[in-house]
Amino acid sequence: MARSYAQYCPMAHALDLVGERWSLLIVRELLEDDQLRYSDLHARLSGCGTNILAARLKTLEQGGVLRRQQLEPPAASWVYELTEYGKGLREVLHVLAHWGAQSLGPPASRGDLEPGWLPGALRIALPLEHLESRIEFRVDGEVASVADREIVRGAIESPDAVIVGDGSGFYHLLVERDLEAISVEGDIEAVRAMLAALPPAAAAG
């Protein structure tokens, strides 16, 4: 049975729902891919035991954060997906990720980043509802873009700006707002507007 703070407090209640270890990372994965099987989640969450994953999924389902449903044939697989209530956590993770990044530091090497990491990083890092420009990102061989307030894998046609750099430069751009850490092809004002819409930066420690 999940532990509870037993306090009539919205923060304590939120932590009752998603404060256990792995819970928010499950939400992160379901924000990146709308529907995932149990085996998909287990493969992505390296280090999370099957019993822990099952318990977290049960708690999140009971709290109305996610639901489990069976796909139509021929797939007929059982998948997990966020409810509308659960999708509201994207804004929470957006702010939390920027807060955590300030003390995390840039990636030490490409080995710190899993293949295919860029779309998920952009989905959490960028304030999509405030972005009107079409911006393409090329980071260490990964390519993803923001267009029509959505993150898409790969390149897009007629981007307003193209950001090119490595993982470290990507970190310094989004965390420290350092335009010199990357190169910009196209409209640099579109990139400035993107940075201006990010949460306020405050150096850690």
PDB file of C-alpha atoms in Angstrom:
ATOM      1  CA  MET A   1       0.000   0.000   0.000  1.00  0.00           C
ATOM      2  CA  ALA A   2       1.368   3.402  -0.965  1.00  0.00           C
ATOM      3  CA  ARG A   3       2.511   5.579   1.910  1.00  0.00           C
ATOM      4  CA  SER A   4       0.728   8.853   2.539  1.00  0.00           C
ATOM      5  CA  TYR A   5       1.666  12.109   4.220  1.00  0.00           C
ATOM      6  CA  ALA A   6      -1.885  12.191   5.609  1.00  0.00           C
ATOM      7  CA  GLN A   7      -2.035  15.980   5.362  1.00  0.00           C
ATOM      8  CA  TYR A   8      -4.777  18.128   3.876  1.00  0.00           C
ATOM      9  CA  CYS A   9      -2.349  20.000   1.648  1.00  0.00           C
ATOM     10  CA  PRO A  10      -2.264  20.080  -2.177  1.00  0.00           C
ATOM     11  CA  MET A  11       1.504  19.621  -2.220  1.00  0.00           C
ATOM     12  CA  ALA A  12       1.379  16.661   0.144  1.00  0.00           C
ATOM     13  CA  HIS A  13      -1.481  15.168  -1.897  1.00  0.00           C
ATOM     14  CA  ALA A  14       0.490  15.597  -5.137  1.00  0.00           C
ATOM     15  CA  LEU A  15       3.472  13.840  -3.558  1.00  0.00           C
ATOM     16  CA  ASP A  16       1.191  11.036  -2.377  1.00  0.00           C
ATOM     17  CA  LEU A  17       0.316  10.510  -6.054  1.00  0.00           C
ATOM     18  CA  VAL A  18       3.653  11.000  -7.823  1.00  0.00           C
ATOM     19  CA  GLY A  19       6.310  11.461  -5.147  1.00  0.00           C
ATOM     20  CA  GLU A  20       7.531   7.860  -4.942  1.00  0.00           C
ATOM     21  CA  ARG A  21      10.751   6.951  -6.729  1.00  0.00           C
ATOM     22  CA  TRP A  22      10.244   6.235 -10.460  1.00  0.00           C
ATOM     23  CA  SER A  23       6.721   7.707 -10.577  1.00  0.00           C
ATOM     24  CA  LEU A  24       7.615  10.939 -12.367  1.00  0.00           C
ATOM     25  CA  LEU A  25       9.954   9.084 -14.706  1.00  0.00           C
ATOM     26  CA  ILE A  26       7.025   6.884 -15.734  1.00  0.00           C
ATOM     27  CA  VAL A  27       5.095  10.080 -16.461  1.00  0.00           C
ATOM     28  CA  ARG A  28       8.076  11.418 -18.408  1.00  0.00           C
ATOM     29  CA  GLU A  29       8.101   8.350 -20.657  1.00  0.00           C
ATOM     30  CA  LEU A  30       4.356   8.552 -21.278  1.00  0.00           C
ATOM     31  CA  LEU A  31       4.644  12.228 -22.170  1.00  0.00           C
ATOM     32  CA  GLU A  32       7.224  11.291 -24.789  1.00  0.00           C
ATOM     33  CA  ASP A  33       5.191   8.387 -26.235  1.00  0.00           C
ATOM     34  CA  ASP A  34       1.454   8.509 -25.737  1.00  0.00           C
ATOM     35  CA  GLN A  35       1.023   4.765 -25.201  1.00  0.00           C
ATOM     36  CA  LEU A  36       3.530   2.251 -23.873  1.00  0.00           C
ATOM     37  CA  ARG A  37       3.333  -1.393 -22.892  1.00  0.00           C
ATOM     38  CA  TYR A  38       4.574  -2.588 -19.522  1.00  0.00           C
ATOM     39  CA  SER A  39       7.576  -4.171 -21.265  1.00  0.00           C
ATOM     40  CA  ASP A  40       8.376  -0.853 -22.994  1.00  0.00           C
ATOM     41  CA  LEU A  41       8.384   0.992 -19.688  1.00  0.00           C
ATOM     42  CA  HIS A  42      10.509  -1.679 -18.021  1.00  0.00           C
ATOM     43  CA  ALA A  43      13.055  -1.544 -20.847  1.00  0.00           C
ATOM     44  CA  ARG A  44      13.277   2.259 -20.708  1.00  0.00           C
ATOM     45  CA  LEU A  45      13.495   2.562 -16.929  1.00  0.00           C
ATOM     46  CA  SER A  46      16.770   0.772 -16.398  1.00  0.00           C
ATOM     47  CA  GLY A  47      17.186  -0.128 -12.725  1.00  0.00           C
ATOM     48  CA  CYS A  48      13.491  -0.192 -11.911  1.00  0.00           C
ATOM     49  CA  GLY A  49      12.544  -3.677 -10.752  1.00  0.00           C
ATOM     50  CA  THR A  50       9.384  -5.321 -12.041  1.00  0.00           C
ATOM     51  CA  ASN A  51       7.710  -5.305  -8.621  1.00  0.00           C
ATOM     52  CA  ILE A  52       8.460  -1.597  -8.127  1.00  0.00           C
ATOM     53  CA  LEU A  53       7.236  -0.716 -11.622  1.00  0.00           C
ATOM     54  CA  ALA A  54       4.009  -2.658 -11.117  1.00  0.00           C
ATOM     55  CA  ALA A  55       3.405  -0.938  -7.774  1.00  0.00           C
ATOM     56  CA  ARG A  56       4.039   2.539  -9.199  1.00  0.00           C
ATOM     57  CA  LEU A  57       1.740   1.910 -12.146  1.00  0.00           C
ATOM     58  CA  LYS A  58      -1.000   0.723  -9.812  1.00  0.00           C
ATOM     59  CA  THR A  59      -0.665   3.826  -7.607  1.00  0.00           C
ATOM     60  CA  LEU A  60      -0.677   6.153 -10.615  1.00  0.00           C
ATOM     61  CA  GLU A  61      -3.729   4.409 -12.032  1.00  0.00           C
ATOM     62  CA  GLN A  62      -5.593   4.591  -8.715  1.00  0.00           C
ATOM     63  CA  GLY A  63      -4.740   8.295  -8.502  1.00  0.00           C
ATOM     64  CA  GLY A  64      -6.170   9.014 -11.933  1.00  0.00           C
ATOM     65  CA  VAL A  65      -2.783   9.916 -13.423  1.00  0.00           C
ATOM     66  CA  LEU A  66      -2.750   7.145 -16.021  1.00  0.00           C
ATOM     67  CA  ARG A  67      -4.992   4.404 -17.333  1.00  0.00           C
ATOM     68  CA  ARG A  68      -4.485   0.950 -18.767  1.00  0.00           C
ATOM     69  CA  GLN A  69      -6.370  -0.100 -21.850  1.00  0.00           C
ATOM     70  CA  GLN A  70      -6.308  -2.757 -24.533  1.00  0.00           C
ATOM     71  CA  LEU A  71      -5.603  -1.778 -28.115  1.00  0.00           C
ATOM     72  CA  GLU A  72      -7.905  -2.872 -30.871  1.00  0.00           C
ATOM     73  CA  PRO A  73      -6.956  -5.992 -32.881  1.00  0.00           C
ATOM     74  CA  PRO A  74      -4.690  -6.941 -34.496  1.00  0.00           C
ATOM     75  CA  ALA A  75      -2.376  -5.426 -31.865  1.00  0.00           C
ATOM     76  CA  ALA A  76      -4.610  -6.311 -28.886  1.00  0.00           C
ATOM     77  CA  SER A  77      -1.808  -5.273 -26.503  1.00  0.00           C
ATOM     78  CA  TRP A  78      -2.401  -3.731 -23.105  1.00  0.00           C
ATOM     79  CA  VAL A  79      -0.876  -0.273 -22.915  1.00  0.00           C
ATOM     80  CA  TYR A  80      -0.573   2.551 -20.408  1.00  0.00           C
ATOM     81  CA  GLU A  81      -1.381   6.157 -21.257  1.00  0.00           C
ATOM     82  CA  LEU A  82      -1.765   9.385 -19.315  1.00  0.00           C
ATOM     83  CA  THR A  83      -5.190  10.744 -18.508  1.00  0.00           C
ATOM     84  CA  GLU A  84      -5.905  14.424 -19.153  1.00  0.00           C
ATOM     85  CA  TYR A  85      -5.197  14.962 -15.467  1.00  0.00           C
ATOM     86  CA  GLY A  86      -1.863  13.173 -15.851  1.00  0.00           C
ATOM     87  CA  LYS A  87      -0.930  15.213 -18.916  1.00  0.00           C
ATOM     88  CA  GLY A  88      -1.140  18.286 -16.720  1.00  0.00           C
ATOM     89  CA  LEU A  89       2.159  17.164 -15.189  1.00  0.00           C
ATOM     90  CA  ARG A  90       4.020  18.276 -18.338  1.00  0.00           C
ATOM     91  CA  GLU A  91       4.129  21.824 -17.007  1.00  0.00           C
ATOM     92  CA  VAL A  92       5.356  20.547 -13.640  1.00  0.00           C
ATOM     93  CA  LEU A  93       8.125  18.502 -15.261  1.00  0.00           C
ATOM     94  CA  HIS A  94       9.026  21.439 -17.512  1.00  0.00           C
ATOM     95  CA  VAL A  95       9.795  23.650 -14.513  1.00  0.00           C
ATOM     96  CA  LEU A  96      11.304  20.807 -12.475  1.00  0.00           C
ATOM     97  CA  ALA A  97      13.651  19.836 -15.311  1.00  0.00           C
ATOM     98  CA  HIS A  98      14.966  23.381 -15.654  1.00  0.00           C
ATOM     99  CA  TRP A  99      15.439  23.602 -11.897  1.00  0.00           C
ATOM    100  CA  GLY A 100      17.331  20.298 -11.784  1.00  0.00           C
ATOM    101  CA  ALA A 101      19.446  21.098 -14.842  1.00  0.00           C
ATOM    102  CA  GLN A 102      21.048  24.047 -13.075  1.00  0.00           C
ATOM    103  CA  SER A 103      22.888  21.762 -10.653  1.00  0.00           C
ATOM    104  CA  LEU A 104      23.139  18.732 -12.973  1.00  0.00           C
ATOM    105  CA  GLY A 105      25.694  20.311 -15.277  1.00  0.00           C
ATOM    106  CA  PRO A 106      26.293  19.565 -18.968  1.00  0.00           C
ATOM    107  CA  PRO A 107      26.742  15.995 -20.227  1.00  0.00           C
ATOM    108  CA  ALA A 108      30.318  14.836 -19.770  1.00  0.00           C
ATOM    109  CA  SER A 109      30.290  12.952 -23.058  1.00  0.00           C
ATOM    110  CA  ARG A 110      27.956  11.525 -25.654  1.00  0.00           C
ATOM    111  CA  GLY A 111      27.779   8.406 -23.502  1.00  0.00           C
ATOM    112  CA  ASP A 112      25.607  10.319 -21.007  1.00  0.00           C
ATOM    113  CA  LEU A 113      22.826  10.602 -23.604  1.00  0.00           C
ATOM    114  CA  GLU A 114      20.785   7.665 -24.849  1.00  0.00           C
ATOM    115  CA  PRO A 115      20.186   7.353 -28.606  1.00  0.00           C
ATOM    116  CA  GLY A 116      17.021   9.196 -29.570  1.00  0.00           C
ATOM    117  CA  TRP A 117      17.120  11.470 -26.509  1.00  0.00           C
ATOM    118  CA  LEU A 118      16.586  14.794 -28.277  1.00  0.00           C
ATOM    119  CA  PRO A 119      12.796  14.798 -28.969  1.00  0.00           C
ATOM    120  CA  GLY A 120      12.004  13.911 -25.362  1.00  0.00           C
ATOM    121  CA  ALA A 121      14.407  16.523 -24.036  1.00  0.00           C
ATOM    122  CA  LEU A 122      12.815  19.204 -26.204  1.00  0.00           C
ATOM    123  CA  ARG A 123       9.295  18.147 -25.220  1.00  0.00           C
ATOM    124  CA  ILE A 124      10.114  18.670 -21.539  1.00  0.00           C
ATOM    125  CA  ALA A 125      12.475  21.644 -21.911  1.00  0.00           C
ATOM    126  CA  LEU A 126      10.523  23.932 -24.246  1.00  0.00           C
ATOM    127  CA  PRO A 127       7.382  25.944 -23.437  1.00  0.00           C
ATOM    128  CA  LEU A 128       5.584  24.607 -26.500  1.00  0.00           C
ATOM    129  CA  GLU A 129       2.375  26.587 -26.009  1.00  0.00           C
ATOM    130  CA  HIS A 130       4.375  29.837 -26.313  1.00  0.00           C
ATOM    131  CA  LEU A 131       6.467  28.943 -29.357  1.00  0.00           C
ATOM    132  CA  GLU A 132       5.279  30.227 -32.711  1.00  0.00           C
ATOM    133  CA  SER A 133       8.539  29.787 -34.643  1.00  0.00           C
ATOM    134  CA  ARG A 134       9.663  26.653 -36.454  1.00  0.00           C
ATOM    135  CA  ILE A 135      13.053  25.663 -35.074  1.00  0.00           C
ATOM    136  CA  GLU A 136      15.202  22.689 -36.013  1.00  0.00           C
ATOM    137  CA  PHE A 137      17.809  21.242 -33.636  1.00  0.00           C
ATOM    138  CA  ARG A 138      20.875  19.273 -34.752  1.00  0.00           C
ATOM    139  CA  VAL A 139      22.759  18.029 -31.717  1.00  0.00           C
ATOM    140  CA  ASP A 140      25.507  15.388 -31.859  1.00  0.00           C
ATOM    141  CA  GLY A 141      23.906  13.660 -34.838  1.00  0.00           C
ATOM    142  CA  GLU A 142      20.390  13.806 -33.369  1.00  0.00           C
ATOM    143  CA  VAL A 143      17.796  15.850 -35.257  1.00  0.00           C
ATOM    144  CA  ALA A 144      14.444  17.030 -33.930  1.00  0.00           C
ATOM    145  CA  SER A 145      12.295  20.104 -34.443  1.00  0.00           C
ATOM    146  CA  VAL A 146       9.544  22.226 -32.994  1.00  0.00           C
ATOM    147  CA  ALA A 147       6.769  23.149 -35.425  1.00  0.00           C
ATOM    148  CA  ASP A 148       3.169  24.191 -34.814  1.00  0.00           C
ATOM    149  CA  ARG A 149       3.805  23.935 -31.063  1.00  0.00           C
ATOM    150  CA  GLU A 150       4.662  20.238 -31.381  1.00  0.00           C
ATOM    151  CA  ILE A 151       7.931  18.305 -31.242  1.00  0.00           C
ATOM    152  CA  VAL A 152       8.665  16.193 -34.305  1.00  0.00           C
ATOM    153  CA  ARG A 153      11.493  13.770 -34.924  1.00  0.00           C
ATOM    154  CA  GLY A 154      13.857  14.768 -37.695  1.00  0.00           C
ATOM    155  CA  ALA A 155      14.114  17.846 -39.877  1.00  0.00           C
ATOM    156  CA  ILE A 156      11.296  20.104 -41.042  1.00  0.00           C
ATOM    157  CA  GLU A 157      10.714  22.136 -44.184  1.00  0.00           C
ATOM    158  CA  SER A 158      11.509  25.856 -44.121  1.00  0.00           C
ATOM    159  CA  PRO A 159      12.544  26.262 -40.485  1.00  0.00           C
ATOM    160  CA  ASP A 160      12.839  29.809 -39.170  1.00  0.00           C
ATOM    161  CA  ALA A 161      16.104  28.832 -37.487  1.00  0.00           C
ATOM    162  CA  VAL A 162      18.394  25.825 -37.221  1.00  0.00           C
ATOM    163  CA  ILE A 163      20.380  25.285 -34.023  1.00  0.00           C
ATOM    164  CA  VAL A 164      23.563  23.245 -34.426  1.00  0.00           C
ATOM    165  CA  GLY A 165      25.856  22.085 -31.639  1.00  0.00           C
ATOM    166  CA  ASP A 166      26.854  19.297 -29.283  1.00  0.00           C
ATOM    167  CA  GLY A 167      25.254  18.099 -26.051  1.00  0.00           C
ATOM    168  CA  SER A 168      27.248  20.502 -23.934  1.00  0.00           C
ATOM    169  CA  GLY A 169      26.297  23.442 -26.139  1.00  0.00           C
ATOM    170  CA  PHE A 170      22.640  22.395 -26.014  1.00  0.00           C
ATOM    171  CA  TYR A 171      22.837  22.416 -22.208  1.00  0.00           C
ATOM    172  CA  HIS A 172      24.474  25.848 -22.057  1.00  0.00           C
ATOM    173  CA  LEU A 173      21.926  27.256 -24.496  1.00  0.00           C
ATOM    174  CA  LEU A 174      18.815  26.123 -22.622  1.00  0.00           C
ATOM    175  CA  VAL A 175      20.114  26.385 -19.069  1.00  0.00           C
ATOM    176  CA  GLU A 176      22.429  29.399 -19.232  1.00  0.00           C
ATOM    177  CA  ARG A 177      20.835  31.060 -22.300  1.00  0.00           C
ATOM    178  CA  ASP A 178      24.287  31.128 -23.912  1.00  0.00           C
ATOM    179  CA  LEU A 179      23.858  31.724 -27.642  1.00  0.00           C
ATOM    180  CA  GLU A 180      27.601  31.467 -28.184  1.00  0.00           C
ATOM    181  CA  ALA A 181      27.559  27.812 -27.095  1.00  0.00           C
ATOM    182  CA  ILE A 182      25.872  26.805 -30.368  1.00  0.00           C
ATOM    183  CA  SER A 183      25.570  28.089 -33.919  1.00  0.00           C
ATOM    184  CA  VAL A 184      22.352  29.431 -35.388  1.00  0.00           C
ATOM    185  CA  GLU A 185      21.418  29.328 -39.050  1.00  0.00           C
ATOM    186  CA  GLY A 186      18.530  31.633 -39.916  1.00  0.00           C
ATOM    187  CA  ASP A 187      16.521  33.934 -37.660  1.00  0.00           C
ATOM    188  CA  ILE A 188      18.373  34.334 -34.370  1.00  0.00           C
ATOM    189  CA  GLU A 189      15.493  36.414 -33.012  1.00  0.00           C
ATOM    190  CA  ALA A 190      13.316  33.293 -33.142  1.00  0.00           C
ATOM    191  CA  VAL A 191      15.859  31.584 -30.897  1.00  0.00           C
ATOM    192  CA  ARG A 192      15.979  34.581 -28.552  1.00  0.00           C
ATOM    193  CA  ALA A 193      12.182  34.478 -28.262  1.00  0.00           C
ATOM    194  CA  MET A 194      12.362  30.776 -27.401  1.00  0.00           C
ATOM    195  CA  LEU A 195      14.877  31.456 -24.642  1.00  0.00           C
ATOM    196  CA  ALA A 196      12.813  34.336 -23.288  1.00  0.00           C
ATOM    197  CA  ALA A 197       9.856  31.989 -22.800  1.00  0.00           C
ATOM    198  CA  LEU A 198      11.862  29.581 -20.600  1.00  0.00           C
ATOM    199  CA  PRO A 199      11.557  29.607 -16.796  1.00  0.00           C
ATOM    200  CA  PRO A 200      13.770  32.205 -15.078  1.00  0.00           C
ATOM    201  CA  ALA A 201      17.331  30.950 -14.592  1.00  0.00           C
ATOM    202  CA  ALA A 202      18.789  30.924 -11.090  1.00  0.00           C
ATOM    203  CA  ALA A 203      22.271  29.516 -10.518  1.00  0.00           C
ATOM    204  CA  ALA A 204      22.402  26.587  -8.096  1.00  0.00           C
ATOM    205  CA  GLY A 205      24.423  26.546  -4.930  1.00  0.00           C
TER     206      GLY A 205
END
